[in-house]
């Protein structure tokens, strides 16, 4: 799913999505129904659900801001997590000032 060439010990080689249709991990917007997008997301999350490197994948996706379903979460879900983390970091910093 990633364009970078994997190394032998790369977590991506162990991912459950290897060999799956990459399109289902990138739900389409314009021209696709919401029902179709939800079906794609559900299918992708089912694959992620059986993945042994899901946590590593999610961590990578949170760090890089990549689009699509990674680590069992959509771009929007990860954006909310990152926003909460930023809020708590800022709140904690203010408490120590």
CSV table of C-alpha atoms in Angstrom, one decimal:
chain,number,residue,atom,x,y,z
A,1,UNK,CA,0.0,0.0,0.0
A,2,UNK,CA,2.9,2.3,0.5
A,3,UNK,CA,5.1,3.4,-2.4
A,4,UNK,CA,8.3,3.1,-0.4
A,5,UNK,CA,10.3,-0.1,-1.1
A,6,UNK,CA,9.9,-2.3,2.0
A,7,UNK,CA,13.0,-3.7,3.7
A,8,UNK,CA,13.2,-7.3,5.0
A,9,UNK,CA,12.2,-6.4,8.5
A,10,UNK,CA,9.6,-3.8,7.5
A,11,UNK,CA,6.3,-4.1,9.3
A,12,UNK,CA,4.5,-3.5,6.1
A,13,UNK,CA,5.5,-7.0,4.8
A,14,UNK,CA,3.6,-8.5,7.7
A,15,UNK,CA,0.4,-6.5,7.2
A,16,UNK,CA,-2.9,-8.2,6.5
A,17,UNK,CA,-3.5,-5.8,3.6
A,18,UNK,CA,-0.6,-7.1,1.6
A,19,UNK,CA,-2.1,-8.5,-1.6
A,20,UNK,CA,-5.5,-6.9,-1.0
A,21,UNK,CA,-7.1,-4.4,-3.3
A,22,UNK,CA,-5.6,-1.0,-2.3
A,23,UNK,CA,-8.7,0.8,-3.5
A,24,UNK,CA,-10.7,-0.4,-0.5
A,25,UNK,CA,-8.4,1.4,1.8
A,26,UNK,CA,-8.9,4.7,0.1
A,27,UNK,CA,-12.7,5.4,0.0
A,28,UNK,CA,-13.6,7.6,-2.9
A,29,UNK,CA,-15.5,10.9,-2.5
A,30,UNK,CA,-17.1,12.4,-5.6
A,31,UNK,CA,-19.1,10.1,-7.8
A,32,UNK,CA,-19.4,7.4,-5.1
A,33,UNK,CA,-22.4,7.0,-2.9
A,34,UNK,CA,-22.0,7.3,0.9
A,35,UNK,CA,-23.2,3.7,1.1
A,36,UNK,CA,-20.4,2.6,-1.2
A,37,UNK,CA,-17.8,4.6,0.8
A,38,UNK,CA,-19.0,3.0,4.1
A,39,UNK,CA,-18.8,-0.5,2.6
A,40,UNK,CA,-15.2,0.2,1.6
A,41,UNK,CA,-14.3,1.5,5.1
A,42,UNK,CA,-16.0,-1.5,6.7
A,43,UNK,CA,-14.1,-4.0,4.4
A,44,UNK,CA,-10.8,-2.2,5.1
A,45,UNK,CA,-11.4,-2.2,8.8
A,46,UNK,CA,-12.2,-5.9,8.8
A,47,UNK,CA,-8.8,-6.6,7.2
A,48,UNK,CA,-7.1,-4.3,9.7
A,49,UNK,CA,-8.9,-6.1,12.5
A,50,UNK,CA,-7.0,-9.3,11.8
A,51,UNK,CA,-3.7,-7.6,11.2
A,52,UNK,CA,-0.7,-8.4,13.5
A,53,UNK,CA,0.9,-5.0,12.8
A,54,UNK,CA,-2.2,-2.9,13.2
A,55,UNK,CA,-0.8,-0.8,16.1
A,56,UNK,CA,2.4,-0.1,14.3
A,57,UNK,CA,0.5,0.9,11.2
A,58,UNK,CA,-1.8,3.2,13.2
A,59,UNK,CA,1.2,4.8,14.9
A,60,UNK,CA,2.9,5.4,11.6
A,61,UNK,CA,-0.3,6.8,10.1
A,62,UNK,CA,-0.8,9.2,13.0
A,63,UNK,CA,2.8,10.4,12.7
A,64,UNK,CA,2.8,10.9,8.9
A,65,UNK,CA,-0.8,12.1,8.3
A,66,UNK,CA,-1.2,9.7,5.3
A,67,UNK,CA,-4.7,9.5,3.8
A,68,UNK,CA,-7.0,6.4,3.8
A,69,UNK,CA,-7.7,3.6,6.2
A,70,UNK,CA,-4.5,2.7,8.1
A,71,UNK,CA,-4.3,0.8,11.4
A,72,UNK,CA,-8.0,0.3,11.4
A,73,UNK,CA,-8.9,4.0,11.4
A,74,UNK,CA,-10.0,6.5,8.7
A,75,UNK,CA,-8.2,9.8,8.0
A,76,UNK,CA,-11.0,11.6,9.9
A,77,UNK,CA,-10.7,9.3,12.9
A,78,UNK,CA,-7.0,9.8,13.1
A,79,UNK,CA,-7.3,13.6,12.6
A,80,UNK,CA,-9.6,13.6,15.7
A,81,UNK,CA,-7.0,11.6,17.7
A,82,UNK,CA,-4.2,14.0,16.7
A,83,UNK,CA,-6.3,17.0,17.6
A,84,UNK,CA,-7.0,15.6,21.1
A,85,UNK,CA,-3.4,14.8,21.6
A,86,UNK,CA,-2.4,18.4,20.6
A,87,UNK,CA,-5.0,19.8,23.0
A,88,UNK,CA,-3.8,17.7,25.9
A,89,UNK,CA,-0.2,18.5,25.2
A,90,UNK,CA,-1.1,22.3,25.1
A,91,UNK,CA,-3.2,22.0,28.3
A,92,UNK,CA,-0.4,20.1,30.1
A,93,UNK,CA,2.2,22.7,29.0
A,94,UNK,CA,0.0,25.5,30.4
A,95,UNK,CA,-0.4,23.7,33.7
A,96,UNK,CA,3.4,23.7,34.1
A,97,UNK,CA,3.9,27.4,33.3
